CSV table of C-alpha atoms in Angstrom, one decimal:
chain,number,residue,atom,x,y,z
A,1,UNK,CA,-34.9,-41.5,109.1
A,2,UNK,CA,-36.1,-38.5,110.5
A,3,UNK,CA,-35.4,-35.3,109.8
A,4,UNK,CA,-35.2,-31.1,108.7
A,5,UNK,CA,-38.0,-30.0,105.9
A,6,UNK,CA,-35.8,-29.3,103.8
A,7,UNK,CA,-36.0,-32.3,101.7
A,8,UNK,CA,-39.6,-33.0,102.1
A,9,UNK,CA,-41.0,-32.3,98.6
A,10,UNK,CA,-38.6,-35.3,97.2
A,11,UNK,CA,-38.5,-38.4,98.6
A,12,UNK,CA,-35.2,-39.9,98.7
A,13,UNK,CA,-33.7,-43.4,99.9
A,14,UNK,CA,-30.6,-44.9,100.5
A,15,UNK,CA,-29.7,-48.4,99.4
A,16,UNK,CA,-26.9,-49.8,101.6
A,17,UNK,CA,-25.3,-53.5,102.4
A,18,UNK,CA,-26.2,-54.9,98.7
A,19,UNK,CA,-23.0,-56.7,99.1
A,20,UNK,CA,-22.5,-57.2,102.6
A,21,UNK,CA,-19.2,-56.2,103.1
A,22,UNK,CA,-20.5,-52.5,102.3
A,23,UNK,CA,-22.4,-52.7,105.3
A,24,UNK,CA,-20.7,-50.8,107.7
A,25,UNK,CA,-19.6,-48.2,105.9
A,26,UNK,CA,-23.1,-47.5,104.5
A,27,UNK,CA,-24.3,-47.3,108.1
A,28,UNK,CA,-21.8,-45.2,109.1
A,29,UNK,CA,-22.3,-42.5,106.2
A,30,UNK,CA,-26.0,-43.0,107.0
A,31,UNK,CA,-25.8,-42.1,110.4
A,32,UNK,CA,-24.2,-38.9,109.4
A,33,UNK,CA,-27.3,-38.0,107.3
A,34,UNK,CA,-29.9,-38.3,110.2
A,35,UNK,CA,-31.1,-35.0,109.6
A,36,UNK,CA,-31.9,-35.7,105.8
A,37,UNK,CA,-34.9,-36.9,105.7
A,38,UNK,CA,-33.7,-40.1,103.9
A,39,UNK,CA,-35.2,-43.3,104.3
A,40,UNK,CA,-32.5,-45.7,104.7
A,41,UNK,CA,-32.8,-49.3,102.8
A,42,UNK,CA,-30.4,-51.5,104.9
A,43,UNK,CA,-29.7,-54.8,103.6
A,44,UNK,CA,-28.6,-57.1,106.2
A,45,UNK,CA,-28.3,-60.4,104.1
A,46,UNK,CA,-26.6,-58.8,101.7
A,47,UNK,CA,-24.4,-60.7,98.5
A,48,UNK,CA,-20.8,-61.7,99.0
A,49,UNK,CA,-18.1,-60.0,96.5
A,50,UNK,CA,-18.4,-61.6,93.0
A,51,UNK,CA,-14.8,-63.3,93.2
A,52,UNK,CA,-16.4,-65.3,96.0
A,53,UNK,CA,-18.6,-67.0,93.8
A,54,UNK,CA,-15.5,-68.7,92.3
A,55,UNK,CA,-16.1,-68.2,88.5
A,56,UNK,CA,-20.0,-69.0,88.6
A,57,UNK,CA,-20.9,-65.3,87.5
A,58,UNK,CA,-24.4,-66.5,86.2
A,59,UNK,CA,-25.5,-67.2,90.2
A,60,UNK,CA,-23.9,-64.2,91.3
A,61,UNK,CA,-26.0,-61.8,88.4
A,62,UNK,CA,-28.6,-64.4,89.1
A,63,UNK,CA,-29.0,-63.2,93.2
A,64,UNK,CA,-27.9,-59.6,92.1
A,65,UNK,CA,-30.7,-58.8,90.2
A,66,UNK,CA,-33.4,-60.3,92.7
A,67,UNK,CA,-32.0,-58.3,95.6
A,68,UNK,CA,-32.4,-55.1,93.3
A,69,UNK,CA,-35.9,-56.4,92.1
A,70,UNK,CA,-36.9,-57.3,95.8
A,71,UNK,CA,-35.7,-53.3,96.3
A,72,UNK,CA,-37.5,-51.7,93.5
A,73,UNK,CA,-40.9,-53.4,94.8
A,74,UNK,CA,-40.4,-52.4,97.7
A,75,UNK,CA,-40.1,-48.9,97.1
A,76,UNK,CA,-41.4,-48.0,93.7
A,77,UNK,CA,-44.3,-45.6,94.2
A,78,UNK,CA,-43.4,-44.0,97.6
A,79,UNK,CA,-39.9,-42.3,96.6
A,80,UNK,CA,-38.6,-39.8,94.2
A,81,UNK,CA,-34.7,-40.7,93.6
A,82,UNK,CA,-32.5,-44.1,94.5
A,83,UNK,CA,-29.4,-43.7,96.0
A,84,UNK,CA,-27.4,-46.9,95.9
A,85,UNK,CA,-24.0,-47.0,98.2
A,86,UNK,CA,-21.0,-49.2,97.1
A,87,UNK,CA,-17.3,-49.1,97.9
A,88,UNK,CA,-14.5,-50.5,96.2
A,89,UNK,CA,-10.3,-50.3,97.4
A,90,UNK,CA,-8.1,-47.5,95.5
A,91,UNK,CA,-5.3,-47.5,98.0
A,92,UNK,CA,-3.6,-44.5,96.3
A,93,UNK,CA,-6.1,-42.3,97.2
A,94,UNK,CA,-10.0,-42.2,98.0
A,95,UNK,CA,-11.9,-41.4,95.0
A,96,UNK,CA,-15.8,-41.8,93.7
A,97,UNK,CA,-17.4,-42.9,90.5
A,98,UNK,CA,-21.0,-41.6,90.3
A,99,UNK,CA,-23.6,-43.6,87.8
A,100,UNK,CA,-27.0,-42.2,86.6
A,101,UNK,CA,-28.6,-43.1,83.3
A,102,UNK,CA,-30.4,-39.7,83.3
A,103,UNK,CA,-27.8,-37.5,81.7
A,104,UNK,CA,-29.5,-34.2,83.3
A,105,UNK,CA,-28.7,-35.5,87.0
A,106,UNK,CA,-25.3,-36.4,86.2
A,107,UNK,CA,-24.0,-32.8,84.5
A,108,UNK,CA,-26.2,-31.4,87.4
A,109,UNK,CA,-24.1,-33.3,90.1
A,110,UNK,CA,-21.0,-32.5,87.9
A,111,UNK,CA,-21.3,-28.8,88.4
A,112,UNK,CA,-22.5,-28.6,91.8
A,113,UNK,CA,-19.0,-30.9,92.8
A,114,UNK,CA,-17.8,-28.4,90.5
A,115,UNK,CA,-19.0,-25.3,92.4
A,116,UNK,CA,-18.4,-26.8,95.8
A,117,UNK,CA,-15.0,-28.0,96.0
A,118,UNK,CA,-16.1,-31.4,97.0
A,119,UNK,CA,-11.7,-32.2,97.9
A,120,UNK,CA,-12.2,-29.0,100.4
A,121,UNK,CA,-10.9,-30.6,103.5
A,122,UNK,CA,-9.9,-34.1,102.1
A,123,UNK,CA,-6.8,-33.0,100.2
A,124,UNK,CA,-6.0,-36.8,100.0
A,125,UNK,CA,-9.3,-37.3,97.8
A,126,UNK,CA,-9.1,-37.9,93.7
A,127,UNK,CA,-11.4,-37.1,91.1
A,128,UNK,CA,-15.1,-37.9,91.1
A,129,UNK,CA,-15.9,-39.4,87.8
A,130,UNK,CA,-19.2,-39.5,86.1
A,131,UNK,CA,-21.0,-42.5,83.9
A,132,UNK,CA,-23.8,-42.9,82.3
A,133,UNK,CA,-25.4,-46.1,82.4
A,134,UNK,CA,-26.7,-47.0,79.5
A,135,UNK,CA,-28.1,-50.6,77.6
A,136,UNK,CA,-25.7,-52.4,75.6
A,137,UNK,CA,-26.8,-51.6,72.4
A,138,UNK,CA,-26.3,-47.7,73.2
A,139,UNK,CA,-23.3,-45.5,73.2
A,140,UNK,CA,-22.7,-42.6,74.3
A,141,UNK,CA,-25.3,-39.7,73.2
A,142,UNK,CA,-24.2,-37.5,70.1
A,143,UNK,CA,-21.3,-35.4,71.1
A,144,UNK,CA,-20.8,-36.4,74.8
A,145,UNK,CA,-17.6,-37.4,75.8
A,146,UNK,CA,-18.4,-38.8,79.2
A,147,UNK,CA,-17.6,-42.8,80.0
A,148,UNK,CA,-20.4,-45.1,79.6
A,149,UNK,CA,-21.4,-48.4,81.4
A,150,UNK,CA,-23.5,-51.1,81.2
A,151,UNK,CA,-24.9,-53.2,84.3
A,152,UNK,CA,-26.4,-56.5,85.9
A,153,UNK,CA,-28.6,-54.1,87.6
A,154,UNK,CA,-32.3,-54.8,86.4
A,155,UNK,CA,-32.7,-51.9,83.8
A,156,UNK,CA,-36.3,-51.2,85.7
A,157,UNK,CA,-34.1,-50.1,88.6
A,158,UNK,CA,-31.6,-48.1,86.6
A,159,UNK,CA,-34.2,-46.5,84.6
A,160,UNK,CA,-37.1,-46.9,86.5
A,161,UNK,CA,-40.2,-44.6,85.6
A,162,UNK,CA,-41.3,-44.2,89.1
A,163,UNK,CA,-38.0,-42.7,90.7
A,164,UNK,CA,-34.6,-41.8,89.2
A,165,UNK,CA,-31.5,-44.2,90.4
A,166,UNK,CA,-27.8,-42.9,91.3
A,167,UNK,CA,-25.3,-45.1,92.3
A,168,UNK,CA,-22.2,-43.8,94.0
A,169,UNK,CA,-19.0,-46.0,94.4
A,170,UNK,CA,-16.5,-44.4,97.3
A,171,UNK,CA,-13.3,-46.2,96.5
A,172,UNK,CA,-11.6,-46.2,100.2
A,173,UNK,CA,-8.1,-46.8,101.1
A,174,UNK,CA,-9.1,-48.9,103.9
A,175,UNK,CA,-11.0,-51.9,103.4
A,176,UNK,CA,-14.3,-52.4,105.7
A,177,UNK,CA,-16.1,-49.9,107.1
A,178,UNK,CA,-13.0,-47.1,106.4
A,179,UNK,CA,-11.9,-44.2,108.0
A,180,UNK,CA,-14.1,-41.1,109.4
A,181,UNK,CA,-12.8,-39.2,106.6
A,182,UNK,CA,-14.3,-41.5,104.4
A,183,UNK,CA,-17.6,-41.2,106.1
A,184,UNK,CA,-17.9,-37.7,105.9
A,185,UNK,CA,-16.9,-38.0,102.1
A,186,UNK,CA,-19.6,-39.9,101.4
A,187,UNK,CA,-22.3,-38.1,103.2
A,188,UNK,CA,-21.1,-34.7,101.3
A,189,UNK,CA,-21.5,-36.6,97.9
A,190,UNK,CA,-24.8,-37.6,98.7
A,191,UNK,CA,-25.5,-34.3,99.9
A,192,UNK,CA,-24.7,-32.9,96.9
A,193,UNK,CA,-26.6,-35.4,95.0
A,194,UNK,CA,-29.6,-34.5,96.8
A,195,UNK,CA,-29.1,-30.5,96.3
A,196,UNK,CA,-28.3,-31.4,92.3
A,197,UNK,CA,-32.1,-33.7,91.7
A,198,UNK,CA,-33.7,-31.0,93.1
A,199,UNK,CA,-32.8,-28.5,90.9
C-alpha cells in the first residue's frame, strides 16, 4: 500500500482472509487505510470456519498453522509489527477483542482506546477487551488481572523475535463483509494500534 510518512520508521502489515469468509471485510477496512503505509497480506485461498471441518479439529489446526508459517516466512525480516484481522458474529452489538502476547502493546493500546473514545460515533459499539496470549503452561503475570489465551497460532508468529503480532477480532452484527460502520471501526482500531506500537 502506498502511503503518508508518517508511519515509515515501522513497518507494519496486515493479515487478512486467513479464513476466507473474513475476506471481504478485511478488504474493505484495508481499503480505508490506503494512506497508512501498510502492506496488506491478502489471503485469497484462505481456511473455511472450523465447524466446517465436521469434528476433525486436528486438520483444521493442521492447515491453520501452515497458512501462519507460510505468513511468517514470508514476512519475517522486512516488518516491524503483525496485524492479523478476524471477525466473529455478536448480534447484540459490535464489539472487538484485541490479542498481543507483549503485555506493553496491549496496556498501550488500552489507554490510547482509553484516551480516544474509540465508541465516539458508534454508540452501538461494546467494549474492546484485551488478552494476552500466552503458552499453556503460563498464567497470567503476577498481579494482572487481564484474560489470558492460548492458540493454534505457531508460537513463532505470536511471539516472533523479528516483529511483534496483534490480532484484532471485530465481532460484527452482520455476517460477511458487514456494514460501513463496521469498516470504519476497524480501521480506527488499527489506527490506534499503530499510534500505541509506536510509542
Amino acid at each position: 500500500m502506498s502511503g503518508s510518512a508518517d508511519n515509515a520508521a515501522m513497518r507494519v502489515a496486515l493479515v487478512i482472509g486467513i479464513h476466507h469468509r473474513e475476506l471481504e471485510y478485511g478488504q474493505k477496512v484495508a481499503d480505508l487505510l490506503i494512506d497508512s503505509n501498510i502492506q496488506m497480506l491478502r489471503i485469497d485461498e484462505g481456511l473455511p470456519q472450523q465447524m466446517e471441518y465436521g469434528g476433525k479439529s486436528f486438520y483444521y489446526s493442521t492447515y491453520l498453522r501452515e497458512i501462519y508459517l507460510q505468513v511468517h516466512q514470508q514476512i519475517k525480516n522486512k516488518i516491524d509489527l503483525l496485524i492479523d484481522l478476524h471477525t466473529g458474529i455478536n448480534e447484540a452489538k459490535r464489539c472487538a477483542d484485541i490479542y498481543c502476547n507483549n503485555i506493553r502493546l496491549l496496556d498501550s493500546i488500552h489507554e490510547l482506546l482509553a484516551k480516544n473514545d474509540t465508541n465516539k460515533g458508534f454508540p452501538d459499539s461494546g467494549p474492546v477487551q484485551f488478552i494476552q496470549i500466552t503458552d499453556k503452561n503460563t498464567g497470567n503475570e503476577e498481579g494482572r488481572q487481564s484474560p489470558v489465551c492460548h492458540t493454534t497460532i505457531p508460537r513463532r508468529v505470536w511471539a516472533a523475535d523479528e516483529y511483534r503480532y496483534v490480532g484484532l477480532e471485530i465481532y460484527l452484527q452482520d455476517p460477511d463483509k458487514g456494514k460501513e460502520a463496521a469498516w470504519r471501526y476497524g480501521s480506527r482500531l488499527i489506527n490506534i494500534i499503530l499510534k500505541a506500537a509506536k510509542q
